[in-house]
């Protein structure tokens, strides 16, 4: 019986050491600037994530399926900086989806504000 327990522990150790762990996809978000530092800079594009998945880009309501296309148009028009704001009732998945859409549209300077 003791040798069986030893074999089980060795197998357990073997599978623990040889298994690979999958990392979930990460979205890198730049921290917001200090309150007084960026007072003069205005972002080129303002994306607001609202309650129940509502998205507005520069004040215009946008369907979730067309966010990337709308951001690509703004990027090609000369937009370089993007500010993502989340409203009080916004779901975190909506915020992450908005940041990911901005990355796919080609924005490199993405900031998130509360």
mmCIF file of N, CA and C in Angstrom:
data_model
loop_
_atom_site.group_PDB
_atom_site.id
_atom_site.type_symbol
_atom_site.label_atom_id
_atom_site.label_comp_id
_atom_site.label_asym_id
_atom_site.label_seq_id
_atom_site.Cartn_x
_atom_site.Cartn_y
_atom_site.Cartn_z
ATOM 1 N N UNK A 1 0.817 -1.191 0.000
ATOM 2 C CA UNK A 1 0.000 0.000 0.000
ATOM 3 C C UNK A 1 0.868 1.265 0.000
ATOM 4 N N UNK A 2 1.948 1.243 0.712
ATOM 5 C CA UNK A 2 2.837 2.400 0.790
ATOM 6 C C UNK A 2 3.469 2.702 -0.561
ATOM 7 N N UNK A 3 3.867 1.674 -1.267
ATOM 8 C CA UNK A 3 4.476 1.901 -2.585
ATOM 9 C C UNK A 3 3.460 2.482 -3.569
ATOM 10 N N UNK A 4 2.202 2.106 -3.457
ATOM 11 C CA UNK A 4 1.163 2.668 -4.314
ATOM 12 C C UNK A 4 0.991 4.164 -4.045
ATOM 13 N N UNK A 5 1.034 4.562 -2.806
ATOM 14 C CA UNK A 5 0.928 5.983 -2.453
ATOM 15 C C UNK A 5 2.134 6.746 -2.990
ATOM 16 N N UNK A 6 3.323 6.133 -2.905
ATOM 17 C CA UNK A 6 4.518 6.778 -3.443
ATOM 18 C C UNK A 6 4.401 6.997 -4.951
ATOM 19 N N UNK A 7 3.903 6.012 -5.656
ATOM 20 C CA UNK A 7 3.726 6.131 -7.107
ATOM 21 C C UNK A 7 2.713 7.224 -7.440
ATOM 22 N N UNK A 8 1.645 7.310 -6.684
ATOM 23 C CA UNK A 8 0.626 8.342 -6.930
ATOM 24 C C UNK A 8 1.214 9.724 -6.713
ATOM 25 N N UNK A 9 2.000 9.892 -5.652
ATOM 26 C CA UNK A 9 2.624 11.189 -5.402
ATOM 27 C C UNK A 9 3.638 11.542 -6.489
ATOM 28 N N UNK A 10 4.394 10.549 -6.959
ATOM 29 C CA UNK A 10 5.334 10.805 -8.043
ATOM 30 C C UNK A 10 4.607 11.200 -9.331
ATOM 31 N N UNK A 11 3.512 10.523 -9.635
ATOM 32 C CA UNK A 11 2.730 10.900 -10.816
ATOM 33 C C UNK A 11 2.144 12.303 -10.665
ATOM 34 N N UNK A 12 1.644 12.607 -9.488
ATOM 35 C CA UNK A 12 1.107 13.930 -9.234
ATOM 36 C C UNK A 12 2.184 14.995 -9.408
ATOM 37 N N UNK A 13 3.354 14.752 -8.866
ATOM 38 C CA UNK A 13 4.463 15.680 -9.011
ATOM 39 C C UNK A 13 4.873 15.819 -10.475
ATOM 40 N N UNK A 14 4.934 14.714 -11.194
ATOM 41 C CA UNK A 14 5.298 14.755 -12.615
ATOM 42 C C UNK A 14 4.306 15.601 -13.408
ATOM 43 N N UNK A 15 3.010 15.386 -13.213
ATOM 44 C CA UNK A 15 2.013 16.133 -13.977
ATOM 45 C C UNK A 15 1.974 17.611 -13.574
ATOM 46 N N UNK A 16 2.255 17.902 -12.330
ATOM 47 C CA UNK A 16 2.288 19.305 -11.909
ATOM 48 C C UNK A 16 3.469 20.042 -12.528
ATOM 49 N N UNK A 17 4.604 19.384 -12.640
ATOM 50 C CA UNK A 17 5.794 20.035 -13.184
ATOM 51 C C UNK A 17 5.789 20.116 -14.703
ATOM 52 N N UNK A 18 5.134 19.201 -15.373
ATOM 53 C CA UNK A 18 5.155 19.208 -16.834
ATOM 54 C C UNK A 18 3.962 19.906 -17.460
ATOM 55 N N UNK A 19 2.989 20.299 -16.669
ATOM 56 C CA UNK A 19 1.811 20.952 -17.252
ATOM 57 C C UNK A 19 2.147 22.398 -17.607
ATOM 58 N N UNK A 20 1.452 22.905 -18.581
ATOM 59 C CA UNK A 20 1.621 24.304 -18.976
ATOM 60 C C UNK A 20 0.411 25.091 -18.502
ATOM 61 N N UNK A 21 0.685 26.294 -18.071
ATOM 62 C CA UNK A 21 -0.379 27.154 -17.581
ATOM 63 C C UNK A 21 -0.670 28.206 -18.632
ATOM 64 N N UNK A 22 -1.927 28.372 -18.949
ATOM 65 C CA UNK A 22 -2.344 29.311 -19.977
ATOM 66 C C UNK A 22 -2.618 30.661 -19.328
ATOM 67 N N UNK A 23 -2.032 31.697 -19.893
ATOM 68 C CA UNK A 23 -2.313 33.044 -19.416
ATOM 69 C C UNK A 23 -3.441 33.607 -20.260
ATOM 70 N N UNK A 24 -4.370 34.231 -19.593
ATOM 71 C CA UNK A 24 -5.451 34.873 -20.309
ATOM 72 C C UNK A 24 -4.920 36.113 -21.014
ATOM 73 N N UNK A 25 -5.580 36.490 -22.082
ATOM 74 C CA UNK A 25 -5.147 37.650 -22.832
ATOM 75 C C UNK A 25 -5.217 38.893 -21.954
ATOM 76 N N UNK A 26 -4.174 39.699 -22.016
ATOM 77 C CA UNK A 26 -4.107 40.884 -21.191
ATOM 78 C C UNK A 26 -4.314 42.123 -22.034
ATOM 79 N N UNK A 27 -4.865 43.127 -21.425
ATOM 80 C CA UNK A 27 -5.001 44.426 -22.052
ATOM 81 C C UNK A 27 -4.215 45.404 -21.202
ATOM 82 N N UNK A 28 -3.151 45.980 -21.766
ATOM 83 C CA UNK A 28 -2.349 46.945 -21.032
ATOM 84 C C UNK A 28 -3.018 48.308 -21.093
ATOM 85 N N UNK A 29 -3.227 48.896 -19.942
ATOM 86 C CA UNK A 29 -3.876 50.207 -19.846
ATOM 87 C C UNK A 29 -2.921 51.144 -19.130
ATOM 88 N N UNK A 30 -2.681 52.292 -19.728
ATOM 89 C CA UNK A 30 -1.820 53.287 -19.094
ATOM 90 C C UNK A 30 -2.554 53.920 -17.928
ATOM 91 N N UNK A 31 -1.868 54.129 -16.813
ATOM 92 C CA UNK A 31 -2.540 54.762 -15.679
ATOM 93 C C UNK A 31 -2.849 56.219 -15.994
ATOM 94 N N UNK A 32 -3.894 56.768 -15.400
ATOM 95 C CA UNK A 32 -4.217 58.164 -15.662
ATOM 96 C C UNK A 32 -3.125 59.087 -15.135
ATOM 97 N N UNK A 33 -2.970 60.224 -15.808
ATOM 98 C CA UNK A 33 -1.966 61.207 -15.395
ATOM 99 C C UNK A 33 -2.405 61.861 -14.090
ATOM 100 N N UNK A 34 -1.454 62.370 -13.326
ATOM 101 C CA UNK A 34 -1.844 63.089 -12.115
ATOM 102 C C UNK A 34 -2.761 64.259 -12.440
ATOM 103 N N UNK A 35 -3.564 64.655 -11.489
ATOM 104 C CA UNK A 35 -4.609 65.662 -11.715
ATOM 105 C C UNK A 35 -4.089 66.949 -12.338
ATOM 106 N N UNK A 36 -2.968 67.474 -11.905
ATOM 107 C CA UNK A 36 -2.493 68.760 -12.406
ATOM 108 C C UNK A 36 -1.611 68.665 -13.630
ATOM 109 N N UNK A 37 -1.108 67.482 -13.964
ATOM 110 C CA UNK A 37 -0.111 67.360 -15.018
ATOM 111 C C UNK A 37 -0.682 67.510 -16.416
ATOM 112 N N UNK A 38 -1.831 66.939 -16.703
ATOM 113 C CA UNK A 38 -2.346 66.939 -18.072
ATOM 114 C C UNK A 38 -3.505 67.885 -18.277
ATOM 115 N N UNK A 39 -3.535 68.993 -17.573
ATOM 116 C CA UNK A 39 -4.680 69.889 -17.643
ATOM 117 C C UNK A 39 -4.829 70.526 -19.021
ATOM 118 N N UNK A 40 -3.714 70.732 -19.747
ATOM 119 C CA UNK A 40 -3.790 71.418 -21.028
ATOM 120 C C UNK A 40 -4.019 70.493 -22.208
ATOM 121 N N UNK A 41 -3.833 69.205 -22.042
ATOM 122 C CA UNK A 41 -3.957 68.298 -23.168
ATOM 123 C C UNK A 41 -5.391 67.809 -23.317
ATOM 124 N N UNK A 42 -5.883 67.872 -24.542
ATOM 125 C CA UNK A 42 -7.240 67.418 -24.858
ATOM 126 C C UNK A 42 -7.108 66.229 -25.795
ATOM 127 N N UNK A 43 -7.769 65.110 -25.503
ATOM 128 C CA UNK A 43 -7.647 63.948 -26.384
ATOM 129 C C UNK A 43 -8.339 64.203 -27.726
ATOM 130 N N UNK A 44 -7.841 63.525 -28.759
ATOM 131 C CA UNK A 44 -8.442 63.640 -30.079
ATOM 132 C C UNK A 44 -9.793 62.937 -30.145
ATOM 133 N N UNK A 45 -9.907 61.810 -29.454
ATOM 134 C CA UNK A 45 -11.136 61.012 -29.480
ATOM 135 C C UNK A 45 -11.542 60.707 -28.045
ATOM 136 N N UNK A 46 -12.825 60.876 -27.748
ATOM 137 C CA UNK A 46 -13.376 60.545 -26.435
ATOM 138 C C UNK A 46 -14.366 59.405 -26.612
ATOM 139 N N UNK A 47 -14.063 58.281 -25.972
ATOM 140 C CA UNK A 47 -14.933 57.112 -26.030
ATOM 141 C C UNK A 47 -15.505 56.908 -24.635
ATOM 142 N N UNK A 48 -16.823 56.864 -24.544
ATOM 143 C CA UNK A 48 -17.480 56.718 -23.248
ATOM 144 C C UNK A 48 -18.225 55.389 -23.211
ATOM 145 N N UNK A 49 -17.900 54.588 -22.190
ATOM 146 C CA UNK A 49 -18.582 53.312 -21.973
ATOM 147 C C UNK A 49 -19.665 53.549 -20.934
ATOM 148 N N UNK A 50 -20.910 53.378 -21.333
ATOM 149 C CA UNK A 50 -22.027 53.649 -20.441
ATOM 150 C C UNK A 50 -22.650 52.394 -19.887
ATOM 151 N N UNK A 51 -23.734 52.608 -19.185
ATOM 152 C CA UNK A 51 -24.460 51.495 -18.576
ATOM 153 C C UNK A 51 -25.099 50.628 -19.659
ATOM 154 N N UNK A 52 -25.221 49.354 -19.373
ATOM 155 C CA UNK A 52 -25.863 48.376 -20.251
ATOM 156 C C UNK A 52 -25.191 48.271 -21.614
ATOM 157 N N UNK A 53 -23.873 48.496 -21.677
ATOM 158 C CA UNK A 53 -23.123 48.308 -22.912
ATOM 159 C C UNK A 53 -23.211 49.434 -23.917
ATOM 160 N N UNK A 54 -23.758 50.585 -23.533
ATOM 161 C CA UNK A 54 -23.869 51.715 -24.454
ATOM 162 C C UNK A 54 -22.493 52.342 -24.667
ATOM 163 N N UNK A 55 -22.154 52.603 -25.926
ATOM 164 C CA UNK A 55 -20.867 53.204 -26.289
ATOM 165 C C UNK A 55 -21.135 54.478 -27.072
ATOM 166 N N UNK A 56 -20.454 55.557 -26.695
ATOM 167 C CA UNK A 56 -20.502 56.790 -27.475
ATOM 168 C C UNK A 56 -19.076 57.187 -27.831
ATOM 169 N N UNK A 57 -18.898 57.644 -29.052
ATOM 170 C CA UNK A 57 -17.607 58.124 -29.529
ATOM 171 C C UNK A 57 -17.788 59.573 -29.940
ATOM 172 N N UNK A 58 -17.092 60.462 -29.258
ATOM 173 C CA UNK A 58 -17.207 61.911 -29.475
ATOM 174 C C UNK A 58 -18.657 62.377 -29.421
ATOM 175 N N UNK A 59 -19.417 61.812 -28.504
ATOM 176 C CA UNK A 59 -20.803 62.224 -28.295
ATOM 177 C C UNK A 59 -21.826 61.521 -29.163
ATOM 178 N N UNK A 60 -21.408 60.706 -30.129
ATOM 179 C CA UNK A 60 -22.325 59.988 -31.008
ATOM 180 C C UNK A 60 -22.466 58.554 -30.537
ATOM 181 N N UNK A 61 -23.691 58.079 -30.434
ATOM 182 C CA UNK A 61 -23.937 56.693 -30.032
ATOM 183 C C UNK A 61 -23.523 55.760 -31.162
ATOM 184 N N UNK A 62 -22.805 54.698 -30.794
ATOM 185 C CA UNK A 62 -22.258 53.758 -31.774
ATOM 186 C C UNK A 62 -22.671 52.347 -31.381
ATOM 187 N N UNK A 63 -23.041 51.548 -32.353
ATOM 188 C CA UNK A 63 -23.363 50.144 -32.120
ATOM 189 C C UNK A 63 -22.073 49.386 -31.806
ATOM 190 N N UNK A 64 -22.124 48.405 -30.922
ATOM 191 C CA UNK A 64 -20.907 47.660 -30.566
ATOM 192 C C UNK A 64 -20.211 47.000 -31.752
ATOM 193 N N UNK A 65 -20.949 46.604 -32.758
ATOM 194 C CA UNK A 65 -20.344 45.929 -33.911
ATOM 195 C C UNK A 65 -19.538 46.880 -34.794
ATOM 196 N N UNK A 66 -19.818 48.178 -34.722
ATOM 197 C CA UNK A 66 -19.147 49.123 -35.618
ATOM 198 C C UNK A 66 -18.164 50.043 -34.902
ATOM 199 N N UNK A 67 -17.751 49.682 -33.701
ATOM 200 C CA UNK A 67 -16.814 50.532 -32.957
ATOM 201 C C UNK A 67 -15.465 50.604 -33.667
ATOM 202 N N UNK A 68 -14.939 49.461 -34.088
ATOM 203 C CA UNK A 68 -13.610 49.436 -34.709
ATOM 204 C C UNK A 68 -13.603 50.244 -35.994
ATOM 205 N N UNK A 69 -14.634 50.103 -36.815
ATOM 206 C CA UNK A 69 -14.683 50.839 -38.078
ATOM 207 C C UNK A 69 -14.742 52.347 -37.829
ATOM 208 N N UNK A 70 -15.545 52.758 -36.858
ATOM 209 C CA UNK A 70 -15.663 54.196 -36.539
ATOM 210 C C UNK A 70 -14.343 54.739 -36.005
ATOM 211 N N UNK A 71 -13.658 53.965 -35.167
ATOM 212 C CA UNK A 71 -12.367 54.407 -34.641
ATOM 213 C C UNK A 71 -11.293 54.443 -35.722
ATOM 214 N N UNK A 72 -11.357 53.507 -36.684
ATOM 215 C CA UNK A 72 -10.400 53.533 -37.794
ATOM 216 C C UNK A 72 -10.562 54.795 -38.628
ATOM 217 N N UNK A 73 -11.812 55.201 -38.844
ATOM 218 C CA UNK A 73 -12.067 56.434 -39.600
ATOM 219 C C UNK A 73 -11.474 57.628 -38.866
ATOM 220 N N UNK A 74 -11.683 57.698 -37.561
ATOM 221 C CA UNK A 74 -11.137 58.801 -36.776
ATOM 222 C C UNK A 74 -9.611 58.747 -36.717
ATOM 223 N N UNK A 75 -9.054 57.545 -36.688
ATOM 224 C CA UNK A 75 -7.594 57.397 -36.676
ATOM 225 C C UNK A 75 -7.000 57.865 -37.991
ATOM 226 N N UNK A 76 -7.637 57.510 -39.104
ATOM 227 C CA UNK A 76 -7.150 57.938 -40.413
ATOM 228 C C UNK A 76 -7.327 59.431 -40.629
ATOM 229 N N UNK A 77 -8.270 60.036 -39.913
ATOM 230 C CA UNK A 77 -8.489 61.475 -40.016
ATOM 231 C C UNK A 77 -7.464 62.271 -39.212
ATOM 232 N N UNK A 78 -6.584 61.584 -38.493
ATOM 233 C CA UNK A 78 -5.524 62.282 -37.776
ATOM 234 C C UNK A 78 -5.584 62.156 -36.269
ATOM 235 N N UNK A 79 -6.494 61.382 -35.756
ATOM 236 C CA UNK A 79 -6.579 61.199 -34.308
ATOM 237 C C UNK A 79 -5.448 60.323 -33.806
ATOM 238 N N UNK A 80 -4.751 60.772 -32.767
ATOM 239 C CA UNK A 80 -3.648 59.990 -32.218
ATOM 240 C C UNK A 80 -3.885 59.570 -30.770
ATOM 241 N N UNK A 81 -4.585 60.399 -30.008
ATOM 242 C CA UNK A 81 -4.821 60.068 -28.598
ATOM 243 C C UNK A 81 -6.290 59.751 -28.377
ATOM 244 N N UNK A 82 -6.539 58.804 -27.483
ATOM 245 C CA UNK A 82 -7.898 58.372 -27.200
ATOM 246 C C UNK A 82 -8.074 58.300 -25.689
ATOM 247 N N UNK A 83 -9.170 58.856 -25.214
ATOM 248 C CA UNK A 83 -9.504 58.799 -23.796
ATOM 249 C C UNK A 83 -10.767 57.968 -23.638
ATOM 250 N N UNK A 84 -10.687 56.943 -22.805
ATOM 251 C CA UNK A 84 -11.836 56.081 -22.528
ATOM 252 C C UNK A 84 -12.342 56.426 -21.144
ATOM 253 N N UNK A 85 -13.616 56.787 -21.054
ATOM 254 C CA UNK A 85 -14.239 57.096 -19.770
ATOM 255 C C UNK A 85 -15.340 56.087 -19.515
ATOM 256 N N UNK A 86 -15.460 55.679 -18.270
ATOM 257 C CA UNK A 86 -16.502 54.733 -17.887
ATOM 258 C C UNK A 86 -17.509 55.453 -17.002
ATOM 259 N N UNK A 87 -18.778 55.325 -17.342
ATOM 260 C CA UNK A 87 -19.838 55.899 -16.517
ATOM 261 C C UNK A 87 -20.036 55.045 -15.277
ATOM 262 N N UNK A 88 -20.896 55.524 -14.387
ATOM 263 C CA UNK A 88 -21.126 54.855 -13.102
ATOM 264 C C UNK A 88 -21.597 53.416 -13.259
ATOM 265 N N UNK A 89 -22.534 53.143 -14.130
ATOM 266 C CA UNK A 89 -23.096 51.797 -14.249
ATOM 267 C C UNK A 89 -22.446 50.940 -15.315
ATOM 268 N N UNK A 90 -21.275 51.327 -15.806
ATOM 269 C CA UNK A 90 -20.630 50.592 -16.892
ATOM 270 C C UNK A 90 -20.076 49.263 -16.397
ATOM 271 N N UNK A 91 -20.202 48.268 -17.232
ATOM 272 C CA UNK A 91 -19.675 46.938 -16.944
ATOM 273 C C UNK A 91 -18.210 46.915 -17.370
ATOM 274 N N UNK A 92 -17.369 46.240 -16.602
ATOM 275 C CA UNK A 92 -15.941 46.213 -16.913
ATOM 276 C C UNK A 92 -15.664 45.558 -18.270
ATOM 277 N N UNK A 93 -16.482 44.607 -18.689
ATOM 278 C CA UNK A 93 -16.290 43.968 -19.993
ATOM 279 C C UNK A 93 -16.481 44.975 -21.122
ATOM 280 N N UNK A 94 -17.407 45.918 -20.951
ATOM 281 C CA UNK A 94 -17.603 46.966 -21.956
ATOM 282 C C UNK A 94 -16.367 47.842 -22.051
ATOM 283 N N UNK A 95 -15.782 48.167 -20.913
ATOM 284 C CA UNK A 95 -14.578 48.980 -20.886
ATOM 285 C C UNK A 95 -13.407 48.260 -21.547
ATOM 286 N N UNK A 96 -13.212 46.999 -21.225
ATOM 287 C CA UNK A 96 -12.121 46.215 -21.826
ATOM 288 C C UNK A 96 -12.348 46.045 -23.327
ATOM 289 N N UNK A 97 -13.585 45.816 -23.733
ATOM 290 C CA UNK A 97 -13.896 45.706 -25.166
ATOM 291 C C UNK A 97 -13.623 47.001 -25.912
ATOM 292 N N UNK A 98 -13.898 48.133 -25.278
ATOM 293 C CA UNK A 98 -13.635 49.430 -25.908
ATOM 294 C C UNK A 98 -12.137 49.661 -26.073
ATOM 295 N N UNK A 99 -11.355 49.305 -25.057
ATOM 296 C CA UNK A 99 -9.903 49.473 -25.149
ATOM 297 C C UNK A 99 -9.332 48.533 -26.214
ATOM 298 N N UNK A 100 -9.823 47.329 -26.276
ATOM 299 C CA UNK A 100 -9.359 46.377 -27.292
ATOM 300 C C UNK A 100 -9.733 46.845 -28.697
ATOM 301 N N UNK A 101 -10.918 47.409 -28.856
ATOM 302 C CA UNK A 101 -11.320 47.949 -30.160
ATOM 303 C C UNK A 101 -10.422 49.108 -30.565
ATOM 304 N N UNK A 102 -10.037 49.934 -29.604
ATOM 305 C CA UNK A 102 -9.133 51.050 -29.900
ATOM 306 C C UNK A 102 -7.763 50.547 -30.333
ATOM 307 N N UNK A 103 -7.296 49.486 -29.710
ATOM 308 C CA UNK A 103 -6.007 48.896 -30.116
ATOM 309 C C UNK A 103 -6.090 48.344 -31.538
ATOM 310 N N UNK A 104 -7.203 47.662 -31.849
ATOM 311 C CA UNK A 104 -7.366 47.116 -33.206
ATOM 312 C C UNK A 104 -7.489 48.219 -34.243
ATOM 313 N N UNK A 105 -7.994 49.378 -33.833
ATOM 314 C CA UNK A 105 -8.136 50.488 -34.768
ATOM 315 C C UNK A 105 -6.810 51.211 -35.002
ATOM 316 N N UNK A 106 -5.800 50.943 -34.185
ATOM 317 C CA UNK A 106 -4.490 51.522 -34.419
ATOM 318 C C UNK A 106 -4.082 52.623 -33.453
ATOM 319 N N UNK A 107 -4.868 52.864 -32.413
ATOM 320 C CA UNK A 107 -4.500 53.889 -31.437
ATOM 321 C C UNK A 107 -3.421 53.320 -30.523
ATOM 322 N N UNK A 108 -2.352 54.076 -30.339
ATOM 323 C CA UNK A 108 -1.279 53.655 -29.448
ATOM 324 C C UNK A 108 -1.381 54.360 -28.099
ATOM 325 N N UNK A 109 -1.829 55.607 -28.100
ATOM 326 C CA UNK A 109 -1.941 56.381 -26.865
ATOM 327 C C UNK A 109 -3.384 56.305 -26.359
ATOM 328 N N UNK A 110 -3.632 55.329 -25.480
ATOM 329 C CA UNK A 110 -4.977 55.133 -24.923
ATOM 330 C C UNK A 110 -4.900 55.376 -23.427
ATOM 331 N N UNK A 111 -5.763 56.253 -22.931
ATOM 332 C CA UNK A 111 -5.831 56.528 -21.499
ATOM 333 C C UNK A 111 -7.227 56.191 -21.012
ATOM 334 N N UNK A 112 -7.304 55.799 -19.745
ATOM 335 C CA UNK A 112 -8.584 55.483 -19.130
ATOM 336 C C UNK A 112 -8.782 56.431 -17.952
ATOM 337 N N UNK A 113 -9.947 57.053 -17.890
ATOM 338 C CA UNK A 113 -10.267 57.970 -16.804
ATOM 339 C C UNK A 113 -11.533 57.502 -16.112
ATOM 340 N N UNK A 114 -11.680 57.928 -14.871
ATOM 341 C CA UNK A 114 -12.881 57.551 -14.132
ATOM 342 C C UNK A 114 -13.955 58.594 -14.264
#
